[in-house]
């Protein structure tokens, strides 16, 4: 609840700056690479599979994904800006295999499985991420064509998780769940200014769940 109140205060500040400040607007569009630190919390189906008699043979995680971002910002002072950015398209997945051979007939989520026919159970999970990030940037000039900046903000995120395991050709267990929340973000980066009104932004930041590297184009108007 405290983070939500802070998010609303930042949102109000952004709206106020848009209405009353006379400084420059800009658009930003980026290509990002994200690495997540695990798919947590575990889904109910994952708990069922991991509770099945057998040996966990392997767990493979595709924890890196690219995604897009687009947003708008306004500089209320030469070296202070406020941004609102929408991020979408990130997907990560994990596959867990359990060797249940030679265990006879076992129950998986209420379904009886003959392990002589299905010696290996495979659980696949896929998570998709979208988020709205609201942040403040403080800049420091390095040269006439390069600015360094630090960003602090909050990220209102949504994670959709689909878990599935194929038991027989026409029998599968599937579960969908969603997680949402507000996470603080802190980043450092550089704005390269090759042309008047156009910046190339390079940035890296972390949240409690992921690390992100971003390259973006900033157009001032």
CSV table of N, CA, C and O in Angstrom, one decimal, residues 169-211:
chain,number,residue,atom,x,y,z
A,169,UNK,N,-2.0,-38.5,-24.9
A,169,UNK,CA,-2.2,-37.8,-26.1
A,169,UNK,C,-3.3,-36.8,-26.0
A,169,UNK,O,-3.3,-35.7,-26.6
A,170,UNK,N,-4.4,-37.2,-25.3
A,170,UNK,CA,-5.6,-36.4,-25.2
A,170,UNK,C,-5.9,-35.9,-23.8
A,170,UNK,O,-6.9,-35.4,-23.5
A,171,UNK,N,-4.9,-36.1,-22.9
A,171,UNK,CA,-5.1,-35.6,-21.5
A,171,UNK,C,-3.9,-34.8,-21.1
A,171,UNK,O,-2.7,-35.2,-21.2
A,172,UNK,N,-4.2,-33.6,-20.7
A,172,UNK,CA,-3.1,-32.7,-20.2
A,172,UNK,C,-3.7,-31.9,-19.0
A,172,UNK,O,-4.9,-31.6,-18.9
A,173,UNK,N,-2.8,-31.5,-18.2
A,173,UNK,CA,-3.1,-30.7,-17.1
A,173,UNK,C,-2.5,-29.3,-17.4
A,173,UNK,O,-1.4,-29.1,-17.8
A,174,UNK,N,-3.4,-28.2,-17.2
A,174,UNK,CA,-2.9,-26.9,-17.5
A,174,UNK,C,-3.5,-25.9,-16.5
A,174,UNK,O,-4.6,-26.1,-16.0
A,175,UNK,N,-2.7,-24.9,-16.1
A,175,UNK,CA,-3.1,-24.0,-15.1
A,175,UNK,C,-2.6,-22.6,-15.6
A,175,UNK,O,-1.4,-22.4,-16.0
A,176,UNK,N,-3.4,-21.6,-15.4
A,176,UNK,CA,-3.1,-20.2,-15.7
A,176,UNK,C,-3.2,-19.4,-14.4
A,176,UNK,O,-4.1,-19.5,-13.6
A,177,UNK,N,-2.2,-18.5,-14.2
A,177,UNK,CA,-2.2,-17.7,-13.0
A,177,UNK,C,-1.6,-16.3,-13.4
A,177,UNK,O,-1.0,-16.2,-14.4
A,178,UNK,N,-1.8,-15.3,-12.5
A,178,UNK,CA,-1.3,-14.0,-12.8
A,178,UNK,C,-0.8,-13.4,-11.5
A,178,UNK,O,-1.4,-13.6,-10.4
A,179,UNK,N,0.3,-12.7,-11.6
A,179,UNK,CA,0.9,-12.0,-10.5
A,179,UNK,C,1.0,-10.5,-10.9
A,179,UNK,O,1.4,-10.2,-12.0
A,180,UNK,N,0.8,-9.6,-10.0
A,180,UNK,CA,1.0,-8.2,-10.2
A,180,UNK,C,1.5,-7.5,-9.0
A,180,UNK,O,1.4,-8.1,-7.9
A,181,UNK,N,2.1,-6.4,-9.2
A,181,UNK,CA,2.6,-5.7,-8.0
A,181,UNK,C,3.4,-4.4,-8.5
A,181,UNK,O,3.4,-4.1,-9.7
A,182,UNK,N,3.9,-3.7,-7.5
A,182,UNK,CA,4.7,-2.5,-7.8
A,182,UNK,C,6.1,-2.7,-7.3
A,182,UNK,O,6.3,-3.0,-6.1
A,183,UNK,N,7.1,-2.5,-8.1
A,183,UNK,CA,8.5,-2.8,-7.7
A,183,UNK,C,9.3,-1.5,-8.0
A,183,UNK,O,9.2,-0.9,-9.0
A,184,UNK,N,10.2,-1.1,-7.1
A,184,UNK,CA,11.1,0.0,-7.3
A,184,UNK,C,12.1,-0.3,-8.3
A,184,UNK,O,12.6,-1.5,-8.4
A,185,UNK,N,12.6,0.6,-9.1
A,185,UNK,CA,13.7,0.5,-10.1
A,185,UNK,C,14.7,1.5,-9.9
A,185,UNK,O,14.4,2.7,-9.5
A,186,UNK,N,15.9,1.2,-10.1
A,186,UNK,CA,17.1,2.1,-10.0
A,186,UNK,C,18.0,1.8,-11.2
A,186,UNK,O,18.4,0.6,-11.4
A,187,UNK,N,18.4,2.8,-12.0
A,187,UNK,CA,19.2,2.5,-13.1
A,187,UNK,C,20.2,3.6,-13.3
A,187,UNK,O,20.1,4.8,-12.8
A,188,UNK,N,21.2,3.3,-14.1
A,188,UNK,CA,22.3,4.2,-14.5
A,188,UNK,C,22.4,4.1,-16.0
A,188,UNK,O,22.3,3.0,-16.6
A,189,UNK,N,22.7,5.2,-16.7
A,189,UNK,CA,22.9,5.2,-18.1
A,189,UNK,C,23.5,6.4,-18.7
A,189,UNK,O,23.9,7.3,-18.0
A,190,UNK,N,23.6,6.4,-20.0
A,190,UNK,CA,24.2,7.5,-20.8
A,190,UNK,C,23.2,7.9,-21.9
A,190,UNK,O,22.6,7.1,-22.6
A,191,UNK,N,23.2,9.2,-22.2
A,191,UNK,CA,22.5,9.8,-23.3
A,191,UNK,C,23.6,10.3,-24.3
A,191,UNK,O,24.3,11.3,-23.9
A,192,UNK,N,23.7,9.7,-25.4
A,192,UNK,CA,24.6,10.2,-26.5
A,192,UNK,C,23.8,11.1,-27.4
A,192,UNK,O,22.7,10.7,-27.9
A,193,UNK,N,24.4,12.3,-27.7
A,193,UNK,CA,23.7,13.3,-28.5
A,193,UNK,C,24.4,13.5,-29.9
A,193,UNK,O,25.1,14.4,-30.0
A,194,UNK,N,24.1,12.6,-30.9
A,194,UNK,CA,24.8,12.7,-32.2
A,194,UNK,C,24.2,13.8,-33.0
A,194,UNK,O,24.9,14.4,-33.8
A,195,UNK,N,22.9,14.1,-32.8
A,195,UNK,CA,22.3,15.2,-33.6
A,195,UNK,C,21.4,16.0,-32.7
A,195,UNK,O,21.0,15.6,-31.6
A,196,UNK,N,21.1,17.2,-33.1
A,196,UNK,CA,20.3,18.1,-32.3
A,196,UNK,C,18.9,17.6,-32.3
A,196,UNK,O,18.2,17.3,-33.3
A,197,UNK,N,18.4,17.3,-31.0
A,197,UNK,CA,17.0,16.8,-30.8
A,197,UNK,C,16.9,15.3,-30.8
A,197,UNK,O,15.8,14.8,-30.6
A,198,UNK,N,18.0,14.6,-31.1
A,198,UNK,CA,18.0,13.1,-31.1
A,198,UNK,C,19.0,12.6,-30.2
A,198,UNK,O,20.2,13.0,-30.4
A,199,UNK,N,18.7,11.7,-29.3
A,199,UNK,CA,19.6,11.1,-28.4
A,199,UNK,C,19.6,9.6,-28.5
A,199,UNK,O,18.5,9.0,-28.9
A,200,UNK,N,20.7,8.9,-28.3
A,200,UNK,CA,20.7,7.5,-28.2
A,200,UNK,C,21.0,7.1,-26.8
A,200,UNK,O,22.0,7.6,-26.2
A,201,UNK,N,20.1,6.4,-26.2
A,201,UNK,CA,20.2,6.1,-24.7
A,201,UNK,C,20.7,4.7,-24.5
A,201,UNK,O,20.1,3.7,-25.0
A,202,UNK,N,21.6,4.5,-23.6
A,202,UNK,CA,22.1,3.2,-23.2
A,202,UNK,C,21.9,3.1,-21.7
A,202,UNK,O,22.4,4.0,-20.9
A,203,UNK,N,21.3,2.0,-21.2
A,203,UNK,CA,20.9,2.0,-19.8
A,203,UNK,C,20.9,0.6,-19.2
A,203,UNK,O,20.5,-0.4,-20.0
A,204,UNK,N,21.2,0.4,-18.0
A,204,UNK,CA,21.1,-0.8,-17.3
A,204,UNK,C,20.4,-0.6,-15.9
A,204,UNK,O,20.7,0.4,-15.3
A,205,UNK,N,19.5,-1.5,-15.6
A,205,UNK,CA,18.9,-1.4,-14.3
A,205,UNK,C,18.4,-2.7,-13.8
A,205,UNK,O,18.3,-3.7,-14.5
A,206,UNK,N,18.0,-2.7,-12.5
A,206,UNK,CA,17.6,-3.9,-11.8
A,206,UNK,C,16.3,-3.7,-11.1
A,206,UNK,O,16.0,-2.6,-10.6
A,207,UNK,N,15.4,-4.7,-11.0
A,207,UNK,CA,14.3,-4.7,-10.1
A,207,UNK,C,14.5,-5.9,-9.2
A,207,UNK,O,15.5,-6.6,-9.3
A,208,UNK,N,13.6,-6.2,-8.3
A,208,UNK,CA,13.8,-7.3,-7.4
A,208,UNK,C,13.7,-8.7,-8.1
A,208,UNK,O,14.0,-9.7,-7.5
A,209,UNK,N,13.2,-8.7,-9.4
A,209,UNK,CA,13.0,-9.9,-10.1
A,209,UNK,C,13.8,-10.1,-11.3
A,209,UNK,O,13.9,-11.2,-11.9
A,210,UNK,N,14.4,-9.0,-11.8
A,210,UNK,CA,15.1,-9.0,-13.1
A,210,UNK,C,16.2,-8.0,-13.3
A,210,UNK,O,16.2,-7.0,-12.6
A,211,UNK,N,17.1,-8.3,-14.2
A,211,UNK,CA,18.1,-7.3,-14.7
A,211,UNK,C,17.8,-7.0,-16.1
A,211,UNK,O,17.5,-7.8,-16.9
